[in-house]
CSV table of C-alpha atoms in Angstrom, one decimal:
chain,number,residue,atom,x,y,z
A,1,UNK,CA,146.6,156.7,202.2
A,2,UNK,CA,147.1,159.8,204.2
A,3,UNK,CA,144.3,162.5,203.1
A,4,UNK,CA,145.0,164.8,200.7
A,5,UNK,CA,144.8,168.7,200.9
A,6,UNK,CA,141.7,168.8,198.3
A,7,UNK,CA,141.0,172.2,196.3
A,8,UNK,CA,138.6,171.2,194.4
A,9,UNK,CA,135.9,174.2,192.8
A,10,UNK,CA,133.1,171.7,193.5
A,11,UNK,CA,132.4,168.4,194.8
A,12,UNK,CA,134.6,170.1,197.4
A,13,UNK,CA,136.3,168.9,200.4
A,14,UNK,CA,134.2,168.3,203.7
A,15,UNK,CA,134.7,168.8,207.5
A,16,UNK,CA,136.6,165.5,208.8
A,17,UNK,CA,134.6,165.5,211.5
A,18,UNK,CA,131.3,165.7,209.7
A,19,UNK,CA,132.6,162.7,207.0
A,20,UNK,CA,133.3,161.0,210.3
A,21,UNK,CA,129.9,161.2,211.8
A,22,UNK,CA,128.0,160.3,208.1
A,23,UNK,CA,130.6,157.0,208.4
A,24,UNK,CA,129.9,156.5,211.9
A,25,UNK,CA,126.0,156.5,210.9
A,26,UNK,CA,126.1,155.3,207.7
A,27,UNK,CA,124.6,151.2,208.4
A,28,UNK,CA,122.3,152.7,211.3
A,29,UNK,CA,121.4,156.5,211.9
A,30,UNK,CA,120.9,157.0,215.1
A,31,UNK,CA,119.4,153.6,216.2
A,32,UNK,CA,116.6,153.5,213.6
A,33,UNK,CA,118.5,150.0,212.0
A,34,UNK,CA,118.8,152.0,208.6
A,35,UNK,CA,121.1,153.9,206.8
A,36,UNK,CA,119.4,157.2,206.0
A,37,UNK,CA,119.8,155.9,202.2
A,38,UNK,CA,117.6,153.5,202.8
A,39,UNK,CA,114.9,155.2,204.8
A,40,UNK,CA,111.5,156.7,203.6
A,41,UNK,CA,111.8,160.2,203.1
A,42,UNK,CA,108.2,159.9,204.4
A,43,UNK,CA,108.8,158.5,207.8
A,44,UNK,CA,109.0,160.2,211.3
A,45,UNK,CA,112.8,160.0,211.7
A,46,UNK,CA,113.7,161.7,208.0
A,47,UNK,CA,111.0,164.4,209.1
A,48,UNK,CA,113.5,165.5,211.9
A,49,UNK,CA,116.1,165.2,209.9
A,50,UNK,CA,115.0,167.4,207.0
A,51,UNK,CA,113.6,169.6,210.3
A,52,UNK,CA,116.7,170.1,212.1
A,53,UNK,CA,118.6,170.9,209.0
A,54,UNK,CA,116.3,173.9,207.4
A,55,UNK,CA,116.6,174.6,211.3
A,56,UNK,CA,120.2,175.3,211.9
A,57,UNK,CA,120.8,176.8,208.8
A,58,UNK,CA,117.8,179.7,209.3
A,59,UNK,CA,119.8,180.0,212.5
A,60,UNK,CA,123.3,180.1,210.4
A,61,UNK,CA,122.0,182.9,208.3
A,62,UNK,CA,119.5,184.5,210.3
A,63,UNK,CA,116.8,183.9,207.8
A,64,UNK,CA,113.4,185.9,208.6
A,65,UNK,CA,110.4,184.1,209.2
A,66,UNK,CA,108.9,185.5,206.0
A,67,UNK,CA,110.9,183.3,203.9
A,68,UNK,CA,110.8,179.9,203.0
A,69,UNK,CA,113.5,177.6,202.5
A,70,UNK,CA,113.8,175.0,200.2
A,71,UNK,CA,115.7,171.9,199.2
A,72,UNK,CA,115.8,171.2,195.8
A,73,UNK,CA,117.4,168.9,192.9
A,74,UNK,CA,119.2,170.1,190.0
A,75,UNK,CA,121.5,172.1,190.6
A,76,UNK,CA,122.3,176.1,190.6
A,77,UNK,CA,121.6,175.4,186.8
A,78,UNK,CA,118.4,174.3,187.0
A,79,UNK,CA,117.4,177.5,188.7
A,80,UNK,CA,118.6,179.7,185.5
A,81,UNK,CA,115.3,178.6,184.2
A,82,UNK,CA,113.3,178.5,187.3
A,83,UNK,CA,113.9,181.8,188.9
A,84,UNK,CA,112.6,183.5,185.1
A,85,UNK,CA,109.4,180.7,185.0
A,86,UNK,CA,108.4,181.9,188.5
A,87,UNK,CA,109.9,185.8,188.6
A,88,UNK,CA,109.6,187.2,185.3
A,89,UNK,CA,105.6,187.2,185.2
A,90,UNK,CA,104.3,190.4,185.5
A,91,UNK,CA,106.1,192.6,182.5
A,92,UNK,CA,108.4,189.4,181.3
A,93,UNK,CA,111.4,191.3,182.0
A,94,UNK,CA,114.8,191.2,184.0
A,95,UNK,CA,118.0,192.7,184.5
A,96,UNK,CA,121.0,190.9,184.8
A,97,UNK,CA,124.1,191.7,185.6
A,98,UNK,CA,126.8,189.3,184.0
A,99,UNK,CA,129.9,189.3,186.1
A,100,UNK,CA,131.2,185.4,185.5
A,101,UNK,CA,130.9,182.5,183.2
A,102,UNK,CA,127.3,181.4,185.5
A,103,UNK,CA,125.7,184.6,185.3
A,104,UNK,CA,126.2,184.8,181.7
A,105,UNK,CA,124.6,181.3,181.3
A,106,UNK,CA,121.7,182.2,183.5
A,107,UNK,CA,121.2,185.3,181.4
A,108,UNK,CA,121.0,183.4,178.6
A,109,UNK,CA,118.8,180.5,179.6
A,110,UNK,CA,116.5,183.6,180.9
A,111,UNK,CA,115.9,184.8,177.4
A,112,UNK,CA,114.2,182.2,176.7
A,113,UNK,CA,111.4,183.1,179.1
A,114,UNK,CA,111.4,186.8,178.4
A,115,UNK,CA,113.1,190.0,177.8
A,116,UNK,CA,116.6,190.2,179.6
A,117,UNK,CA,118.5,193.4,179.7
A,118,UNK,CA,122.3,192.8,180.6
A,119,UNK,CA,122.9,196.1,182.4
A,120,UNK,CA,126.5,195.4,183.0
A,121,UNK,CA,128.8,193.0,182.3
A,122,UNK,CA,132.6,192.5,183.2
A,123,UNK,CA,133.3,190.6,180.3
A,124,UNK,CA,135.8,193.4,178.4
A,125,UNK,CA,138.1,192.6,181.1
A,126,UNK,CA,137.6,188.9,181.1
A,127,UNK,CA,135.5,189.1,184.6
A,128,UNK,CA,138.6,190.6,186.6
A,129,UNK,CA,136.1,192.8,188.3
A,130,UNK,CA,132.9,193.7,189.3
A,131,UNK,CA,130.8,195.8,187.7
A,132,UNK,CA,129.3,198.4,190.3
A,133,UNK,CA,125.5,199.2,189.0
A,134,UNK,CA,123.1,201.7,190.8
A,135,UNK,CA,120.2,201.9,188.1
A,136,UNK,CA,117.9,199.2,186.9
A,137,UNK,CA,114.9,199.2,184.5
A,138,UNK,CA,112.4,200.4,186.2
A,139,UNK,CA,109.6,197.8,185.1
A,140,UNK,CA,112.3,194.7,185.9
A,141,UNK,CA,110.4,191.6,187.6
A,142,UNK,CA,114.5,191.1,189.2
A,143,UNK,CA,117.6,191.8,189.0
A,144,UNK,CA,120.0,188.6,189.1
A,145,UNK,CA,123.6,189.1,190.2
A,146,UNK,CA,126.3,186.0,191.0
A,147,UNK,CA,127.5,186.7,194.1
A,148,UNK,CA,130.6,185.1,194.2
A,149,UNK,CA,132.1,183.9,190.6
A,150,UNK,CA,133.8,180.6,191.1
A,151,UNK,CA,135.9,180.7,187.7
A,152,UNK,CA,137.3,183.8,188.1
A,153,UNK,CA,137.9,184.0,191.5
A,154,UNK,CA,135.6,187.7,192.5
A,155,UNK,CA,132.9,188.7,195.0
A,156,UNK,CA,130.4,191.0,195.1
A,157,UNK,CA,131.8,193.7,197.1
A,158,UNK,CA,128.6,195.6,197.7
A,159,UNK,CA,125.1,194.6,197.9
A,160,UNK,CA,123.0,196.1,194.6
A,161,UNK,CA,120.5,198.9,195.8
A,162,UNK,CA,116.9,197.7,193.4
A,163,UNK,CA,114.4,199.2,195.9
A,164,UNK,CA,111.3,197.6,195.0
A,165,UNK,CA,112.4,195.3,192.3
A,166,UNK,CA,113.7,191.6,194.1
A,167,UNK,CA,116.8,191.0,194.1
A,168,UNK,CA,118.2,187.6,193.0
A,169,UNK,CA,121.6,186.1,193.7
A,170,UNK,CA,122.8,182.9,192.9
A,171,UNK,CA,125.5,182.6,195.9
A,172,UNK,CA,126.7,178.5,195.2
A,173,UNK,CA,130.2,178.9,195.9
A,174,UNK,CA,129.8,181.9,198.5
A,175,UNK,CA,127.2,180.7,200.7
A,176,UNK,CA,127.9,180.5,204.1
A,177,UNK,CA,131.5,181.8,204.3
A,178,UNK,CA,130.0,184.8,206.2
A,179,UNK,CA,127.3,186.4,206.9
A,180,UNK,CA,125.0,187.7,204.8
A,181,UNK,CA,121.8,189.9,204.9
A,182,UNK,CA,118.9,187.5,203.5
A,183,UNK,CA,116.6,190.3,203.8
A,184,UNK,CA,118.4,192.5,200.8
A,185,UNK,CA,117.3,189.4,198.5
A,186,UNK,CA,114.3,188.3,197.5
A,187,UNK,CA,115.4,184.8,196.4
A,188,UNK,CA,118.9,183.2,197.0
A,189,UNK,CA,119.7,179.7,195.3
A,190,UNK,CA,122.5,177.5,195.9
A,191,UNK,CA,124.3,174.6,194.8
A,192,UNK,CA,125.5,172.4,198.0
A,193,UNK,CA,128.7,171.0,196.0
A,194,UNK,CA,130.9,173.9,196.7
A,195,UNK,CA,130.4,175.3,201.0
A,196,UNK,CA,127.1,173.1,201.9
A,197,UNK,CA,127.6,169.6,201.1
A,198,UNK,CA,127.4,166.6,198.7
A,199,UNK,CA,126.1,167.1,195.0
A,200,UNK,CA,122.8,166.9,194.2
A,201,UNK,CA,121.4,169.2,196.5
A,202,UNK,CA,120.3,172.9,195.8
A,203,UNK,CA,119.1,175.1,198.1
A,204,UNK,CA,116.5,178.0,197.3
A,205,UNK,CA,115.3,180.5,200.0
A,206,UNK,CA,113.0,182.7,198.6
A,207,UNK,CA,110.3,185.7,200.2
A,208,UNK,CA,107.2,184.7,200.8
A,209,UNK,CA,105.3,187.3,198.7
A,210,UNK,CA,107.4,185.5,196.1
A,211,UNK,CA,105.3,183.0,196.1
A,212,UNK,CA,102.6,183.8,193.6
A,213,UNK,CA,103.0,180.7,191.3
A,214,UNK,CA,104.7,180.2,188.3
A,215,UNK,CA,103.9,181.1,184.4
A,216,UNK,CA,101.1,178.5,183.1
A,217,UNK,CA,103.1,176.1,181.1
A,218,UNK,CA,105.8,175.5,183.8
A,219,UNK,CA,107.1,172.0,185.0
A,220,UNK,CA,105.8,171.0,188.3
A,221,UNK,CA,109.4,170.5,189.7
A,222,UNK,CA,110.3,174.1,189.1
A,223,UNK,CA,107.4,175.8,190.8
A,224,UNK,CA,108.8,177.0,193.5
A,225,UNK,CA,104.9,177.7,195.3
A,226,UNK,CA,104.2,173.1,194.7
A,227,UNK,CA,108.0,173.0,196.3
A,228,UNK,CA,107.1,174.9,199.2
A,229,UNK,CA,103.7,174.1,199.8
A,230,UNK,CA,104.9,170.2,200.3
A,231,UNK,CA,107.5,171.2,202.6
A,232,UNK,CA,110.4,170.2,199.9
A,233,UNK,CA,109.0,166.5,199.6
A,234,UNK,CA,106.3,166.7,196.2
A,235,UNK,CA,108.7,163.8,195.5
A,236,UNK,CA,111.8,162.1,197.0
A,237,UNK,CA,114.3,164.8,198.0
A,238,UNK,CA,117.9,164.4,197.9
A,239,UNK,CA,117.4,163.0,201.4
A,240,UNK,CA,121.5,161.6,201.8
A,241,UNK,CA,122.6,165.4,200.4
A,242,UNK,CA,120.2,166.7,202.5
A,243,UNK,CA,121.5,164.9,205.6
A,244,UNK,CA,125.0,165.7,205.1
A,245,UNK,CA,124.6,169.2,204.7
A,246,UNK,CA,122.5,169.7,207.8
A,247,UNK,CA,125.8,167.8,209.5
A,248,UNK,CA,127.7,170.6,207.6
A,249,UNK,CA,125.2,173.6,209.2
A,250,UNK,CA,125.3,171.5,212.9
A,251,UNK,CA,129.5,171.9,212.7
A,252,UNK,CA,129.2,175.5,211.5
A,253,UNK,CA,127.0,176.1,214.4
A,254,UNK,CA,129.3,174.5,216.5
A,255,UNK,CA,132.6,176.3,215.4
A,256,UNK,CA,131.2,180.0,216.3
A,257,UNK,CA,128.9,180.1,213.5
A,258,UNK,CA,129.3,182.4,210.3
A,259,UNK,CA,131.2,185.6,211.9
A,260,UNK,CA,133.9,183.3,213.0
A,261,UNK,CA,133.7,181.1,209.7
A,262,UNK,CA,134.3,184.5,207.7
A,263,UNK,CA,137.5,185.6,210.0
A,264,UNK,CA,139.1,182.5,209.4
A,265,UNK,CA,138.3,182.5,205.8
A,266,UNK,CA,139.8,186.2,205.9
A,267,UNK,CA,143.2,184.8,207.2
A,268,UNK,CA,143.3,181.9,204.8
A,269,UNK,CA,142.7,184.1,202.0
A,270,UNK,CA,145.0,186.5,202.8
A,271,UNK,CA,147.6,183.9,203.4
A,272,UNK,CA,147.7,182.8,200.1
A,273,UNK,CA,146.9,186.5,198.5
A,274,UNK,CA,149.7,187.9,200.1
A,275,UNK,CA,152.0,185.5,199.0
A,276,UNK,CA,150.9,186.4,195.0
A,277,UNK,CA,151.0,189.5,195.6
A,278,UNK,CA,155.0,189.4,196.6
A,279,UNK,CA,155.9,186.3,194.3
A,280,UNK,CA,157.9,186.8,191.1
A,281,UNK,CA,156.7,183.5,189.8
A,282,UNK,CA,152.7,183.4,190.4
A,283,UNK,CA,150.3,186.7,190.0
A,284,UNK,CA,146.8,186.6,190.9
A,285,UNK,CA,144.0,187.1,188.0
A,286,UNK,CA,141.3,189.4,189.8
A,287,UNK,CA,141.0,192.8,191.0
A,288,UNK,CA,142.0,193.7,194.9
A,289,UNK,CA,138.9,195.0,196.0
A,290,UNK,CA,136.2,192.3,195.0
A,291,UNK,CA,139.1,189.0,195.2
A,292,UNK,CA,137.2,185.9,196.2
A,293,UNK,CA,137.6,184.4,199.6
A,294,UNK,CA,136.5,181.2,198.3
A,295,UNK,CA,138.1,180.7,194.8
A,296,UNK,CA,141.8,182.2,194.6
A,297,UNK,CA,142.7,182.0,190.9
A,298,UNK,CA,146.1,182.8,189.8
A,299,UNK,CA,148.7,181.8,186.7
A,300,UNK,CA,152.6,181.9,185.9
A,301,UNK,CA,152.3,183.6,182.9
A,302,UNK,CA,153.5,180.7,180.8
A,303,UNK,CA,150.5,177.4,179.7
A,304,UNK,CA,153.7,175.2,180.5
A,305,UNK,CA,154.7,176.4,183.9
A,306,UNK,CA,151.3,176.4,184.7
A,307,UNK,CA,150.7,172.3,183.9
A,308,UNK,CA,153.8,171.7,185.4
A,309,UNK,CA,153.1,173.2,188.4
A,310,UNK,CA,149.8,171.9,188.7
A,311,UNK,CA,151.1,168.3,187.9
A,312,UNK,CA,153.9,168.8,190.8
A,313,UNK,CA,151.5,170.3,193.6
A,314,UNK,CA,148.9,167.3,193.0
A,315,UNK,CA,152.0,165.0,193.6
A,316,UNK,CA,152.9,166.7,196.4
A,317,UNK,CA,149.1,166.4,198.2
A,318,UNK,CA,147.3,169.4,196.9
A,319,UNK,CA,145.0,167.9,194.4
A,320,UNK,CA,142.5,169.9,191.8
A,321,UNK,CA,144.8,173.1,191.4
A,322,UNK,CA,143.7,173.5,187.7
A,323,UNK,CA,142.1,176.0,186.6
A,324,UNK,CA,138.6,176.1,184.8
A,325,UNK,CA,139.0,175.1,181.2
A,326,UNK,CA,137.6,178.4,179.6
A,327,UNK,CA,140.6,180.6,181.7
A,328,UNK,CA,143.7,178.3,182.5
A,329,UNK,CA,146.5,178.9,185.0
A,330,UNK,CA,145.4,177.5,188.4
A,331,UNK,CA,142.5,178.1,191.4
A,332,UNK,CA,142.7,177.2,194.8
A,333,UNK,CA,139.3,176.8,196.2
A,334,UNK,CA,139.5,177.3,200.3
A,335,UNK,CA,136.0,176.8,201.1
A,336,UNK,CA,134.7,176.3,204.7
A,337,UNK,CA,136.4,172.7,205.4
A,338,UNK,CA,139.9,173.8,204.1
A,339,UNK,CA,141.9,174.0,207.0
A,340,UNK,CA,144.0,177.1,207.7
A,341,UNK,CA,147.2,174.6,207.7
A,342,UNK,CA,146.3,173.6,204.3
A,343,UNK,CA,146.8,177.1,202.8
A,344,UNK,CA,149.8,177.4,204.6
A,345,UNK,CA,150.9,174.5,203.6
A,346,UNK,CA,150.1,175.2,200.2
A,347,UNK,CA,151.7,178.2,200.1
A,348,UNK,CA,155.2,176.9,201.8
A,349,UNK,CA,155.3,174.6,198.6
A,350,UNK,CA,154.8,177.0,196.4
A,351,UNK,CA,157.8,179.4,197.8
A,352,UNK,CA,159.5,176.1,197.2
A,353,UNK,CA,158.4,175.7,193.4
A,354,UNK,CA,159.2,179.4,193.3
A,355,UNK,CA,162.9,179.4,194.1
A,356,UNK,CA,163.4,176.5,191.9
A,357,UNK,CA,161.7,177.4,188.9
A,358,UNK,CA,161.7,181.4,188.7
């Protein structure tokens, strides 16, 4: 079966070249006569591998030296309790700023752990836009923001001013679509499953200074000082996850790196953007200014149309059009590995759909 033109929120679709290399490797990496599923995370040749990865993506992002990087397990989810249990230790208090469906759950997994002011939410306007926030509570341990909301299809279009207080951006389905300043943050976490890689990877990259411990009480896993000081490995690591993703980094290093992944992104975005803008069928869901290069979401108008559409596209090749369950309509997720051909090809189909339908 011919591939299909996948636009799928998360597992997303991967480079061809880099599923072709993990298949190419998959019995015997490299000469070693194992799989790297098989091999001890322990041993000499997974060392590189883990290496080479944190590597190429300090390169990709330009991470400074003062930060550590660290691959995890769990998922962005995991870290909505783990930022607080390690952050939120010196007054037991943090803004948030609730701009999605993922910022509002990490708000409220942070209450558990201490005193969280929401100092802005989108919410009245079911998370069209972004709210735009210059003052913070002065005796904050962070301020958490979503950088790019994968439901409903925004982006932080500026970077929140906090001075002194950390910043903290969960950036799962924006990460590496272009560059970004790591030095504005002082911890950025990641799910892989959307730009990076294969599920079951999280990445964390957090300041050093950071690095003070977590509150007394706090599962080893989530300490983010254990994680670092063991060099990601205080147990087995998501070492096939891992490996794919550093694949991922080594092809984005390859292909010009992060200011030519984020012009191409621009012109598949505004490919399919332009088209909603001018269709009389299809209108997209979220504010100009802060529209997501990464998650396009966009409806009919009418449930019905909507399924139908969504049941027709999938037939057609483009698969996982849906939209999440808690909004409806459709999203069209064009992460790193989506070809520019695929949203034009997306969008030719649905001119098509258009003129029969409208």
């Amino acid at each position: 079966m011919q591939r299909v033109y996948n636009f799928s929120a998360g597992p997303s679709m991967l480079p061809l070249s880099v599923l072709e290399k993990a298949a190419e490797e998959m019995t015997n990496f490299q000469g070693s006569g194992m799989s790297v599923m098989e091999m001890s995370h322990r041993s000499p040749v997974y060392q590189g591998i883990i290496d080479e990865a944190e590597s190429n993506l300090r390169k990709l992002m330009n991470i400074p030296d003062n930060y550590k990087v660290l691959f995890l397990q769990g998922g962005a989810t995991q870290q909505f309790a783990a930022v607080p249990l390690n952050l939120m230790n010196k007054n037991k208090k943090a803004d948030y700023i609730v701009s999605g469906q993922f910022s509002k759950k990490a708000a409220e997994e942070a209450a558990k752990f201490g005193e969280v002011n929401i100092i802005a939410s989108s919410k009245d306007r079911n998370f069209a836009y972004i709210p735009k926030v210059n003052e913070f509570s002065p005796d904050a341990d962070y301020v958490h923001i979503c950088y790019n909301n994968t439901i409903f299809g925004t982006c932080y279009d500026y970077v929140p001013e906090t001075g002194d207080i950390p910043l903290v951006a969960d950036m799962s389905s924006g990460i590496l679509s272009r560059p970004v300043d790591v030095s504005k943050y002082g911890l950025i976490y990641a799910g892989a499953q959307k730009n990076m890689g294969p599920s079951g990877l999280t990445v964390v990259i957090v300041r050093e200074d950071l690095l003070v411990g977590a509150r007394e009480g706090t599962p080893v896993m989530l300490d983010y000082k254990v994680q670092a000081d063991n060099g990601s490995m205080y147990n087995t690591p998501p070492c096939y996850s891992i490996y794919v993703a550093g694949l991922v980094f080594k092809w984005l290093l390859e292909t010009g790196g992060l200011e030519e992944r984020e012009r191409i992104n621009i012109k598949k975005a505004n490919i399919l953007y332009d088209f909603l803008d001018n269709s009389k069928l299809f209108k997209a869901t979220a504010d100009k200014e802060v529209r997501s290069l990464m998650n396009v979401c966009f409806v009919t108008g009418d449930a019905d149309k909507d399924k139908d559409f969504v049941s027709a596209a999938s037939k057609a090749g483009f698969v996982n059009l849906k939209g999440h369950r808690v909004v409806g309509g459709m999203r069209a997720s064009i992460y790193n590995a989506m070809p520019v051909e695929g949203v034009e090809a997306l969008v030719e189909f649905m001119r098509n759909y258009e003129k029969e339908n409208a």
